[in-house]
mmCIF file with all atom_site columns, C-alpha atoms in Angstrom:
data_model
loop_
_atom_site.group_PDB
_atom_site.id
_atom_site.type_symbol
_atom_site.label_atom_id
_atom_site.label_alt_id
_atom_site.label_comp_id
_atom_site.label_asym_id
_atom_site.label_entity_id
_atom_site.label_seq_id
_atom_site.pdbx_PDB_ins_code
_atom_site.Cartn_x
_atom_site.Cartn_y
_atom_site.Cartn_z
_atom_site.occupancy
_atom_site.B_iso_or_equiv
_atom_site.pdbx_formal_charge
_atom_site.auth_seq_id
_atom_site.auth_comp_id
_atom_site.auth_asym_id
_atom_site.auth_atom_id
_atom_site.pdbx_PDB_model_num
ATOM 1   C CA . MET A 1 1   ? -27.347 -174.140 -17.212 1.00 78.00 ? 1286 MET A CA 1
ATOM 2   C CA . SER A 1 2   ? -30.427 -172.056 -17.828 1.00 89.00 ? 1287 SER A CA 1
ATOM 3   C CA . VAL A 1 3   ? -32.536 -170.571 -15.045 1.00 86.00 ? 1288 VAL A CA 1
ATOM 4   C CA . GLN A 1 4   ? -35.364 -172.938 -15.999 1.00 89.00 ? 1289 GLN A CA 1
ATOM 5   C CA . GLU A 1 5   ? -33.090 -175.997 -15.767 1.00 90.00 ? 1290 GLU A CA 1
ATOM 6   C CA . ARG A 1 6   ? -31.804 -174.871 -12.371 1.00 88.00 ? 1291 ARG A CA 1
ATOM 7   C CA . LYS A 1 7   ? -35.360 -174.366 -11.083 1.00 88.00 ? 1292 LYS A CA 1
ATOM 8   C CA . GLU A 1 8   ? -36.368 -177.815 -12.342 1.00 92.00 ? 1293 GLU A CA 1
ATOM 9   C CA . ARG A 1 9   ? -33.368 -179.419 -10.622 1.00 93.00 ? 1294 ARG A CA 1
ATOM 10  C CA . GLU A 1 10  ? -34.160 -177.582 -7.371  1.00 92.00 ? 1295 GLU A CA 1
ATOM 11  C CA . ARG A 1 11  ? -37.786 -178.670 -7.593  1.00 93.00 ? 1296 ARG A CA 1
ATOM 12  C CA . ALA A 1 12  ? -36.809 -182.314 -8.185  1.00 94.00 ? 1297 ALA A CA 1
ATOM 13  C CA . SER A 1 13  ? -34.368 -182.117 -5.276  1.00 95.00 ? 1298 SER A CA 1
ATOM 14  C CA . ARG A 1 14  ? -37.067 -180.729 -2.953  1.00 95.00 ? 1299 ARG A CA 1
ATOM 15  C CA . GLU A 1 15  ? -39.451 -183.459 -4.052  1.00 95.00 ? 1300 GLU A CA 1
ATOM 16  C CA . ARG A 1 16  ? -36.865 -186.168 -3.300  1.00 96.00 ? 1301 ARG A CA 1
ATOM 17  C CA . LEU A 1 17  ? -36.276 -184.567 0.105   1.00 96.00 ? 1302 LEU A CA 1
ATOM 18  C CA . ILE A 1 18  ? -40.002 -184.581 0.898   1.00 96.00 ? 1303 ILE A CA 1
ATOM 19  C CA . VAL A 1 19  ? -40.355 -188.260 -0.068  1.00 97.00 ? 1304 VAL A CA 1
ATOM 20  C CA . ALA A 1 20  ? -37.210 -189.310 1.805   1.00 97.00 ? 1305 ALA A CA 1
ATOM 21  C CA . THR A 1 21  ? -38.264 -187.396 4.907   1.00 97.00 ? 1306 THR A CA 1
ATOM 22  C CA . ALA A 1 22  ? -41.791 -188.836 4.824   1.00 97.00 ? 1307 ALA A CA 1
ATOM 23  C CA . ARG A 1 23  ? -40.375 -192.316 4.432   1.00 97.00 ? 1308 ARG A CA 1
ATOM 24  C CA . GLU A 1 24  ? -37.902 -191.848 7.290   1.00 97.00 ? 1309 GLU A CA 1
ATOM 25  C CA . LEU A 1 25  ? -40.584 -190.447 9.586   1.00 97.00 ? 1310 LEU A CA 1
ATOM 26  C CA . ALA A 1 26  ? -43.008 -193.258 8.691   1.00 98.00 ? 1311 ALA A CA 1
ATOM 27  C CA . GLU A 1 27  ? -40.353 -195.928 9.305   1.00 96.00 ? 1312 GLU A CA 1
ATOM 28  C CA . GLN A 1 28  ? -39.488 -194.393 12.687  1.00 96.00 ? 1313 GLN A CA 1
ATOM 29  C CA . GLN A 1 29  ? -42.938 -193.461 14.001  1.00 96.00 ? 1314 GLN A CA 1
ATOM 30  C CA . GLY A 1 30  ? -45.548 -194.872 11.613  1.00 96.00 ? 1315 GLY A CA 1
ATOM 31  C CA . TRP A 1 31  ? -47.639 -193.209 8.940   1.00 97.00 ? 1316 TRP A CA 1
ATOM 32  C CA . ASP A 1 32  ? -49.867 -191.457 11.482  1.00 97.00 ? 1317 ASP A CA 1
ATOM 33  C CA . ALA A 1 33  ? -46.855 -189.320 12.403  1.00 96.00 ? 1318 ALA A CA 1
ATOM 34  C CA . VAL A 1 34  ? -46.464 -188.125 8.811   1.00 97.00 ? 1319 VAL A CA 1
ATOM 35  C CA . THR A 1 35  ? -48.289 -184.818 8.488   1.00 95.00 ? 1320 THR A CA 1
ATOM 36  C CA . THR A 1 36  ? -47.615 -181.930 6.162   1.00 93.00 ? 1321 THR A CA 1
ATOM 37  C CA . ARG A 1 37  ? -46.895 -179.757 9.188   1.00 94.00 ? 1322 ARG A CA 1
ATOM 38  C CA . ARG A 1 38  ? -44.261 -182.135 10.544  1.00 95.00 ? 1323 ARG A CA 1
ATOM 39  C CA . LEU A 1 39  ? -42.750 -182.652 7.102   1.00 95.00 ? 1324 LEU A CA 1
ATOM 40  C CA . ALA A 1 40  ? -42.540 -178.894 6.544   1.00 94.00 ? 1325 ALA A CA 1
ATOM 41  C CA . GLU A 1 41  ? -40.770 -178.491 9.894   1.00 95.00 ? 1326 GLU A CA 1
ATOM 42  C CA . ARG A 1 42  ? -38.322 -181.303 9.187   1.00 95.00 ? 1327 ARG A CA 1
ATOM 43  C CA . ILE A 1 43  ? -37.368 -180.193 5.699   1.00 94.00 ? 1328 ILE A CA 1
ATOM 44  C CA . GLU A 1 44  ? -37.407 -176.522 6.695   1.00 93.00 ? 1329 GLU A CA 1
ATOM 45  C CA . TYR A 1 45  ? -39.806 -175.398 3.987   1.00 92.00 ? 1330 TYR A CA 1
ATOM 46  C CA . SER A 1 46  ? -43.286 -173.971 4.384   1.00 92.00 ? 1331 SER A CA 1
ATOM 47  C CA . GLN A 1 47  ? -46.413 -176.076 4.013   1.00 93.00 ? 1332 GLN A CA 1
ATOM 48  C CA . PRO A 1 48  ? -47.330 -174.217 0.795   1.00 93.00 ? 1333 PRO A CA 1
ATOM 49  C CA . VAL A 1 49  ? -44.030 -175.410 -0.695  1.00 92.00 ? 1334 VAL A CA 1
ATOM 50  C CA . LEU A 1 50  ? -44.984 -178.980 0.209   1.00 92.00 ? 1335 LEU A CA 1
ATOM 51  C CA . TYR A 1 51  ? -48.386 -178.489 -1.386  1.00 94.00 ? 1336 TYR A CA 1
ATOM 52  C CA . SER A 1 52  ? -46.725 -177.201 -4.542  1.00 94.00 ? 1337 SER A CA 1
ATOM 53  C CA . HIS A 1 53  ? -45.259 -180.715 -4.923  1.00 95.00 ? 1338 HIS A CA 1
ATOM 54  C CA . PHE A 1 54  ? -47.979 -182.931 -3.476  1.00 96.00 ? 1339 PHE A CA 1
ATOM 55  C CA . ARG A 1 55  ? -51.669 -182.259 -2.908  1.00 94.00 ? 1340 ARG A CA 1
ATOM 56  C CA . GLY A 1 56  ? -51.477 -184.014 0.442   1.00 94.00 ? 1341 GLY A CA 1
ATOM 57  C CA . LYS A 1 57  ? -50.419 -187.058 2.386   1.00 96.00 ? 1342 LYS A CA 1
ATOM 58  C CA . ARG A 1 58  ? -52.112 -189.463 -0.030  1.00 97.00 ? 1343 ARG A CA 1
ATOM 59  C CA . GLU A 1 59  ? -49.855 -188.356 -2.885  1.00 97.00 ? 1344 GLU A CA 1
ATOM 60  C CA . ILE A 1 60  ? -46.805 -188.545 -0.625  1.00 97.00 ? 1345 ILE A CA 1
ATOM 61  C CA . ILE A 1 61  ? -47.731 -192.127 0.274   1.00 98.00 ? 1346 ILE A CA 1
ATOM 62  C CA . GLY A 1 62  ? -48.050 -192.843 -3.444  1.00 98.00 ? 1347 GLY A CA 1
ATOM 63  C CA . ALA A 1 63  ? -44.607 -191.404 -4.135  1.00 98.00 ? 1348 ALA A CA 1
ATOM 64  C CA . VAL A 1 64  ? -43.094 -193.549 -1.370  1.00 98.00 ? 1349 VAL A CA 1
ATOM 65  C CA . ALA A 1 65  ? -44.900 -196.585 -2.797  1.00 98.00 ? 1350 ALA A CA 1
ATOM 66  C CA . LEU A 1 66  ? -43.502 -195.985 -6.283  1.00 98.00 ? 1351 LEU A CA 1
ATOM 67  C CA . GLU A 1 67  ? -39.984 -195.592 -4.911  1.00 98.00 ? 1352 GLU A CA 1
ATOM 68  C CA . GLY A 1 68  ? -40.472 -198.759 -2.858  1.00 98.00 ? 1353 GLY A CA 1
ATOM 69  C CA . ALA A 1 69  ? -41.769 -200.716 -5.848  1.00 98.00 ? 1354 ALA A CA 1
ATOM 70  C CA . THR A 1 70  ? -38.596 -199.867 -7.750  1.00 98.00 ? 1355 THR A CA 1
ATOM 71  C CA . GLU A 1 71  ? -36.467 -201.021 -4.823  1.00 98.00 ? 1356 GLU A CA 1
ATOM 72  C CA . MET A 1 72  ? -38.509 -204.195 -4.367  1.00 98.00 ? 1357 MET A CA 1
ATOM 73  C CA . ALA A 1 73  ? -38.209 -205.097 -8.054  1.00 98.00 ? 1358 ALA A CA 1
ATOM 74  C CA . ALA A 1 74  ? -34.437 -204.678 -7.890  1.00 98.00 ? 1359 ALA A CA 1
ATOM 75  C CA . ALA A 1 75  ? -34.194 -206.798 -4.730  1.00 98.00 ? 1360 ALA A CA 1
ATOM 76  C CA . LEU A 1 76  ? -36.347 -209.578 -6.214  1.00 98.00 ? 1361 LEU A CA 1
ATOM 77  C CA . ARG A 1 77  ? -34.382 -209.672 -9.456  1.00 98.00 ? 1362 ARG A CA 1
ATOM 78  C CA . ALA A 1 78  ? -31.053 -209.658 -7.627  1.00 98.00 ? 1363 ALA A CA 1
ATOM 79  C CA . ALA A 1 79  ? -32.131 -212.549 -5.398  1.00 98.00 ? 1364 ALA A CA 1
ATOM 80  C CA . ALA A 1 80  ? -33.466 -214.633 -8.276  1.00 97.00 ? 1365 ALA A CA 1
ATOM 81  C CA . SER A 1 81  ? -30.518 -213.969 -10.577 1.00 96.00 ? 1366 SER A CA 1
ATOM 82  C CA . GLY A 1 82  ? -28.080 -215.089 -7.901  1.00 92.00 ? 1367 GLY A CA 1
ATOM 83  C CA . ALA A 1 83  ? -29.700 -218.519 -7.544  1.00 94.00 ? 1368 ALA A CA 1
ATOM 84  C CA . ASP A 1 84  ? -29.228 -221.665 -9.630  1.00 93.00 ? 1369 ASP A CA 1
ATOM 85  C CA . GLY A 1 85  ? -32.135 -223.939 -10.412 1.00 92.00 ? 1370 GLY A CA 1
ATOM 86  C CA . ARG A 1 86  ? -35.863 -223.228 -10.377 1.00 93.00 ? 1371 ARG A CA 1
ATOM 87  C CA . ARG A 1 87  ? -36.517 -224.216 -6.770  1.00 93.00 ? 1372 ARG A CA 1
ATOM 88  C CA . THR A 1 88  ? -33.592 -222.180 -5.491  1.00 95.00 ? 1373 THR A CA 1
ATOM 89  C CA . ARG A 1 89  ? -34.704 -219.157 -7.560  1.00 96.00 ? 1374 ARG A CA 1
ATOM 90  C CA . VAL A 1 90  ? -38.277 -219.349 -6.242  1.00 97.00 ? 1375 VAL A CA 1
ATOM 91  C CA . ALA A 1 91  ? -37.061 -219.752 -2.651  1.00 96.00 ? 1376 ALA A CA 1
ATOM 92  C CA . ALA A 1 92  ? -34.613 -216.848 -3.056  1.00 97.00 ? 1377 ALA A CA 1
ATOM 93  C CA . LEU A 1 93  ? -37.369 -214.672 -4.512  1.00 97.00 ? 1378 LEU A CA 1
ATOM 94  C CA . ALA A 1 94  ? -39.722 -215.549 -1.644  1.00 97.00 ? 1379 ALA A CA 1
ATOM 95  C CA . HIS A 1 95  ? -37.038 -214.806 0.954   1.00 97.00 ? 1380 HIS A CA 1
ATOM 96  C CA . ALA A 1 96  ? -36.201 -211.491 -0.712  1.00 98.00 ? 1381 ALA A CA 1
ATOM 97  C CA . TYR A 1 97  ? -39.867 -210.481 -0.739  1.00 98.00 ? 1382 TYR A CA 1
ATOM 98  C CA . LEU A 1 98  ? -40.340 -211.266 2.954   1.00 98.00 ? 1383 LEU A CA 1
ATOM 99  C CA . GLU A 1 99  ? -37.049 -209.585 3.888   1.00 98.00 ? 1384 GLU A CA 1
ATOM 100 C CA . PHE A 1 100 ? -38.068 -206.455 1.989   1.00 98.00 ? 1385 PHE A CA 1
ATOM 101 C CA . ALA A 1 101 ? -41.397 -206.362 3.841   1.00 98.00 ? 1386 ALA A CA 1
ATOM 102 C CA . GLN A 1 102 ? -39.668 -206.839 7.193   1.00 97.00 ? 1387 GLN A CA 1
ATOM 103 C CA . ARG A 1 103 ? -36.900 -204.262 6.609   1.00 97.00 ? 1388 ARG A CA 1
ATOM 104 C CA . ASN A 1 104 ? -39.224 -201.622 5.134   1.00 97.00 ? 1389 ASN A CA 1
ATOM 105 C CA . PRO A 1 105 ? -42.566 -201.843 6.962   1.00 98.00 ? 1390 PRO A CA 1
ATOM 106 C CA . ALA A 1 106 ? -43.672 -198.279 6.175   1.00 98.00 ? 1391 ALA A CA 1
ATOM 107 C CA . VAL A 1 107 ? -42.787 -198.656 2.511   1.00 98.00 ? 1392 VAL A CA 1
ATOM 108 C CA . TYR A 1 108 ? -44.550 -202.020 2.412   1.00 98.00 ? 1393 TYR A CA 1
ATOM 109 C CA . ASP A 1 109 ? -47.624 -200.396 3.949   1.00 98.00 ? 1394 ASP A CA 1
ATOM 110 C CA . ALA A 1 110 ? -47.459 -197.592 1.380   1.00 98.00 ? 1395 ALA A CA 1
ATOM 111 C CA . LEU A 1 111 ? -47.350 -200.208 -1.371  1.00 97.00 ? 1396 LEU A CA 1
ATOM 112 C CA . PHE A 1 112 ? -50.024 -202.601 -0.182  1.00 97.00 ? 1397 PHE A CA 1
ATOM 113 C CA . GLN A 1 113 ? -51.973 -201.342 2.814   1.00 96.00 ? 1398 GLN A CA 1
ATOM 114 C CA . LEU A 1 114 ? -52.505 -197.596 2.456   1.00 97.00 ? 1399 LEU A CA 1
ATOM 115 C CA . ASP A 1 115 ? -54.289 -195.501 -0.131  1.00 97.00 ? 1400 ASP A CA 1
ATOM 116 C CA . GLY A 1 116 ? -51.618 -193.741 -2.138  1.00 97.00 ? 1401 GLY A CA 1
ATOM 117 C CA . GLY A 1 117 ? -53.982 -193.007 -4.999  1.00 96.00 ? 1402 GLY A CA 1
ATOM 118 C CA . LEU A 1 118 ? -52.277 -195.546 -7.264  1.00 97.00 ? 1403 LEU A CA 1
ATOM 119 C CA . ALA A 1 119 ? -54.044 -197.883 -9.670  1.00 93.00 ? 1404 ALA A CA 1
ATOM 120 C CA . PHE A 1 120 ? -53.189 -201.571 -9.402  1.00 93.00 ? 1405 PHE A CA 1
ATOM 121 C CA . ALA A 1 121 ? -53.879 -204.246 -12.021 1.00 90.00 ? 1406 ALA A CA 1
ATOM 122 C CA . ARG A 1 122 ? -55.181 -201.772 -14.596 1.00 93.00 ? 1407 ARG A CA 1
ATOM 123 C CA . GLU A 1 123 ? -53.963 -200.192 -17.796 1.00 92.00 ? 1408 GLU A CA 1
ATOM 124 C CA . ASP A 1 124 ? -53.075 -196.982 -15.946 1.00 95.00 ? 1409 ASP A CA 1
ATOM 125 C CA . THR A 1 125 ? -51.004 -198.746 -13.305 1.00 97.00 ? 1410 THR A CA 1
ATOM 126 C CA . PRO A 1 126 ? -47.731 -196.812 -12.889 1.00 98.00 ? 1411 PRO A CA 1
ATOM 127 C CA . GLU A 1 127 ? -44.667 -198.470 -14.418 1.00 98.00 ? 1412 GLU A CA 1
ATOM 128 C CA . PRO A 1 128 ? -42.824 -199.092 -11.105 1.00 98.00 ? 1413 PRO A CA 1
ATOM 129 C CA . LEU A 1 129 ? -45.788 -201.163 -9.866  1.00 98.00 ? 1414 LEU A CA 1
ATOM 130 C CA . LYS A 1 130 ? -45.975 -203.077 -13.136 1.00 97.00 ? 1415 LYS A CA 1
ATOM 131 C CA . ASP A 1 131 ? -42.238 -203.705 -12.936 1.00 98.00 ? 1416 ASP A CA 1
ATOM 132 C CA . ALA A 1 132 ? -42.436 -205.039 -9.378  1.00 98.00 ? 1417 ALA A CA 1
ATOM 133 C CA . PHE A 1 133 ? -45.084 -207.515 -10.509 1.00 98.00 ? 1418 PHE A CA 1
ATOM 134 C CA . ALA A 1 134 ? -42.957 -208.364 -13.564 1.00 98.00 ? 1419 ALA A CA 1
ATOM 135 C CA . ALA A 1 135 ? -40.035 -209.130 -11.231 1.00 98.00 ? 1420 ALA A CA 1
ATOM 136 C CA . LEU A 1 136 ? -42.229 -211.730 -9.529  1.00 98.00 ? 1421 LEU A CA 1
ATOM 137 C CA . LEU A 1 137 ? -43.604 -213.055 -12.819 1.00 98.00 ? 1422 LEU A CA 1
ATOM 138 C CA . GLU A 1 138 ? -40.157 -213.564 -14.359 1.00 97.00 ? 1423 GLU A CA 1
ATOM 139 C CA . THR A 1 139 ? -39.327 -216.245 -11.803 1.00 96.00 ? 1424 THR A CA 1
ATOM 140 C CA . LEU A 1 140 ? -42.754 -217.539 -10.846 1.00 96.00 ? 1425 LEU A CA 1
ATOM 141 C CA . GLY A 1 141 ? -43.966 -217.849 -14.429 1.00 94.00 ? 1426 GLY A CA 1
ATOM 142 C CA . GLU A 1 142 ? -41.455 -220.693 -14.901 1.00 92.00 ? 1427 GLU A CA 1
ATOM 143 C CA . VAL A 1 143 ? -43.085 -222.761 -12.161 1.00 95.00 ? 1428 VAL A CA 1
ATOM 144 C CA . ALA A 1 144 ? -46.778 -222.100 -12.777 1.00 94.00 ? 1429 ALA A CA 1
ATOM 145 C CA . GLY A 1 145 ? -47.374 -225.556 -14.206 1.00 91.00 ? 1430 GLY A CA 1
ATOM 146 C CA . GLU A 1 146 ? -48.868 -226.754 -17.438 1.00 93.00 ? 1431 GLU A CA 1
ATOM 147 C CA . GLY A 1 147 ? -52.168 -225.169 -18.321 1.00 94.00 ? 1432 GLY A CA 1
ATOM 148 C CA . VAL A 1 148 ? -51.871 -222.525 -15.581 1.00 95.00 ? 1433 VAL A CA 1
ATOM 149 C CA . HIS A 1 149 ? -51.725 -218.888 -16.644 1.00 96.00 ? 1434 HIS A CA 1
ATOM 150 C CA . PRO A 1 150 ? -48.361 -217.537 -15.360 1.00 97.00 ? 1435 PRO A CA 1
ATOM 151 C CA . ALA A 1 151 ? -49.781 -214.170 -14.235 1.00 97.00 ? 1436 ALA A CA 1
ATOM 152 C CA . LEU A 1 152 ? -52.626 -215.858 -12.353 1.00 96.00 ? 1437 LEU A CA 1
ATOM 153 C CA . PHE A 1 153 ? -50.165 -218.176 -10.621 1.00 96.00 ? 1438 PHE A CA 1
ATOM 154 C CA . THR A 1 154 ? -47.942 -215.196 -9.784  1.00 97.00 ? 1439 THR A CA 1
ATOM 155 C CA . GLU A 1 155 ? -50.921 -213.391 -8.211  1.00 97.00 ? 1440 GLU A CA 1
ATOM 156 C CA . LEU A 1 156 ? -51.699 -216.446 -6.079  1.00 96.00 ? 1441 LEU A CA 1
ATOM 157 C CA . PHE A 1 157 ? -48.083 -216.909 -4.950  1.00 97.00 ? 1442 PHE A CA 1
ATOM 158 C CA . TRP A 1 158 ? -47.748 -213.166 -4.278  1.00 97.00 ? 1443 TRP A CA 1
ATOM 159 C CA . SER A 1 159 ? -50.945 -213.295 -2.214  1.00 97.00 ? 1444 SER A CA 1
ATOM 160 C CA . ALA A 1 160 ? -49.458 -216.085 -0.113  1.00 97.00 ? 1445 ALA A CA 1
ATOM 161 C CA . LEU A 1 161 ? -46.246 -214.096 0.400   1.00 98.00 ? 1446 LEU A CA 1
ATOM 162 C CA . HIS A 1 162 ? -48.245 -211.007 1.337   1.00 98.00 ? 1447 HIS A CA 1
ATOM 163 C CA . GLY A 1 163 ? -50.225 -213.055 3.837   1.00 97.00 ? 1448 GLY A CA 1
ATOM 164 C CA . LEU A 1 164 ? -47.035 -214.399 5.391   1.00 97.00 ? 1449 LEU A CA 1
ATOM 165 C CA . ALA A 1 165 ? -45.524 -210.903 5.543   1.00 97.00 ? 1450 ALA A CA 1
ATOM 166 C CA . THR A 1 166 ? -48.538 -209.258 7.166   1.00 97.00 ? 1451 THR A CA 1
ATOM 167 C CA . LEU A 1 167 ? -49.385 -212.094 9.562   1.00 97.00 ? 1452 LEU A CA 1
ATOM 168 C CA . THR A 1 168 ? -45.769 -212.387 10.679  1.00 96.00 ? 1453 THR A CA 1
ATOM 169 C CA . ARG A 1 169 ? -45.496 -208.652 11.247  1.00 95.00 ? 1454 ARG A CA 1
ATOM 170 C CA . ALA A 1 170 ? -48.744 -208.651 13.229  1.00 95.00 ? 1455 ALA A CA 1
ATOM 171 C CA . GLY A 1 171 ? -47.377 -211.425 15.478  1.00 96.00 ? 1456 GLY A CA 1
ATOM 172 C CA . ARG A 1 172 ? -50.054 -213.868 14.336  1.00 97.00 ? 1457 ARG A CA 1
ATOM 173 C CA . LEU A 1 173 ? -47.557 -216.560 13.281  1.00 96.00 ? 1458 LEU A CA 1
ATOM 174 C CA . LEU A 1 174 ? -44.948 -218.225 15.447  1.00 92.00 ? 1459 LEU A CA 1
ATOM 175 C CA . PRO A 1 175 ? -41.491 -216.990 14.396  1.00 90.00 ? 1460 PRO A CA 1
ATOM 176 C CA . GLU A 1 176 ? -39.896 -220.426 14.685  1.00 93.00 ? 1461 GLU A CA 1
ATOM 177 C CA . GLY A 1 177 ? -42.088 -221.792 11.871  1.00 94.00 ? 1462 GLY A CA 1
ATOM 178 C CA . ALA A 1 178 ? -41.063 -219.175 9.292   1.00 94.00 ? 1463 ALA A CA 1
ATOM 179 C CA . GLU A 1 179 ? -38.641 -221.350 7.310   1.00 95.00 ? 1464 GLU A CA 1
ATOM 180 C CA . GLN A 1 180 ? -40.967 -224.352 7.302   1.00 96.00 ? 1465 GLN A CA 1
ATOM 181 C CA . ARG A 1 181 ? -43.872 -222.222 6.064   1.00 96.00 ? 1466 ARG A CA 1
ATOM 182 C CA . LEU A 1 182 ? -41.779 -220.812 3.256   1.00 95.00 ? 1467 LEU A CA 1
ATOM 183 C CA . ASP A 1 183 ? -40.442 -224.257 2.274   1.00 94.00 ? 1468 ASP A CA 1
ATOM 184 C CA . LEU A 1 184 ? -43.979 -225.621 2.253   1.00 94.00 ? 1469 LEU A CA 1
ATOM 185 C CA . LEU A 1 185 ? -45.208 -222.746 0.098   1.00 95.00 ? 1470 LEU A CA 1
ATOM 186 C CA . VAL A 1 186 ? -42.439 -223.245 -2.430  1.00 94.00 ? 1471 VAL A CA 1
ATOM 187 C CA . GLU A 1 187 ? -42.765 -227.044 -2.515  1.00 92.00 ? 1472 GLU A CA 1
ATOM 188 C CA . ARG A 1 188 ? -46.554 -227.266 -2.684  1.00 91.00 ? 1473 ARG A CA 1
ATOM 189 C CA . LEU A 1 189 ? -47.433 -224.320 -4.855  1.00 87.00 ? 1474 LEU A CA 1
ATOM 190 C CA . ALA A 1 190 ? -44.653 -224.280 -7.440  1.00 84.00 ? 1475 ALA A CA 1
ATOM 191 C CA . VAL A 1 191 ? -44.206 -226.980 -10.087 1.00 82.00 ? 1476 VAL A CA 1
ATOM 192 C CA . LEU A 1 192 ? -40.491 -227.612 -9.743  1.00 69.00 ? 1477 LEU A CA 1
#
């Protein structure tokens, strides 16, 4: 292995450590607790080393979001592929989405609530974000209905899921109605 290859591997390793540490800290204490000073202390590198990887917290949030989008896409595809029939696939996808949001609140915030400097719904949208949307579209496109653009339907269904995730997390919805809300969403919005 050349010196250059070793340095590149060390750099990539440090970057993964920074992202993992930021994510862990955000999940434990919230994004306000994630500062370059605290990250530098936790990973035992200086702040200038952190800044050699990321220009600041915004870029770190973006890196966490991209990692989370990859994980979300995998979870959505796994849930949908393990279900038989269109209704069951849509319900499994919806459950997987809401479970991901509940299990990973800081990652979910990085994806959809915070400014990570990422472009959404544009040509320059990063591939992991496009892939997460594609994971939704693969299942939801089948149930959009005749004459309805599959991507537009997917955006609407995703918006409903996002609303359920954020309102539930904020304590604005009664927990005992969660299954009925999801069943109603699937039954009324999807053409099954």
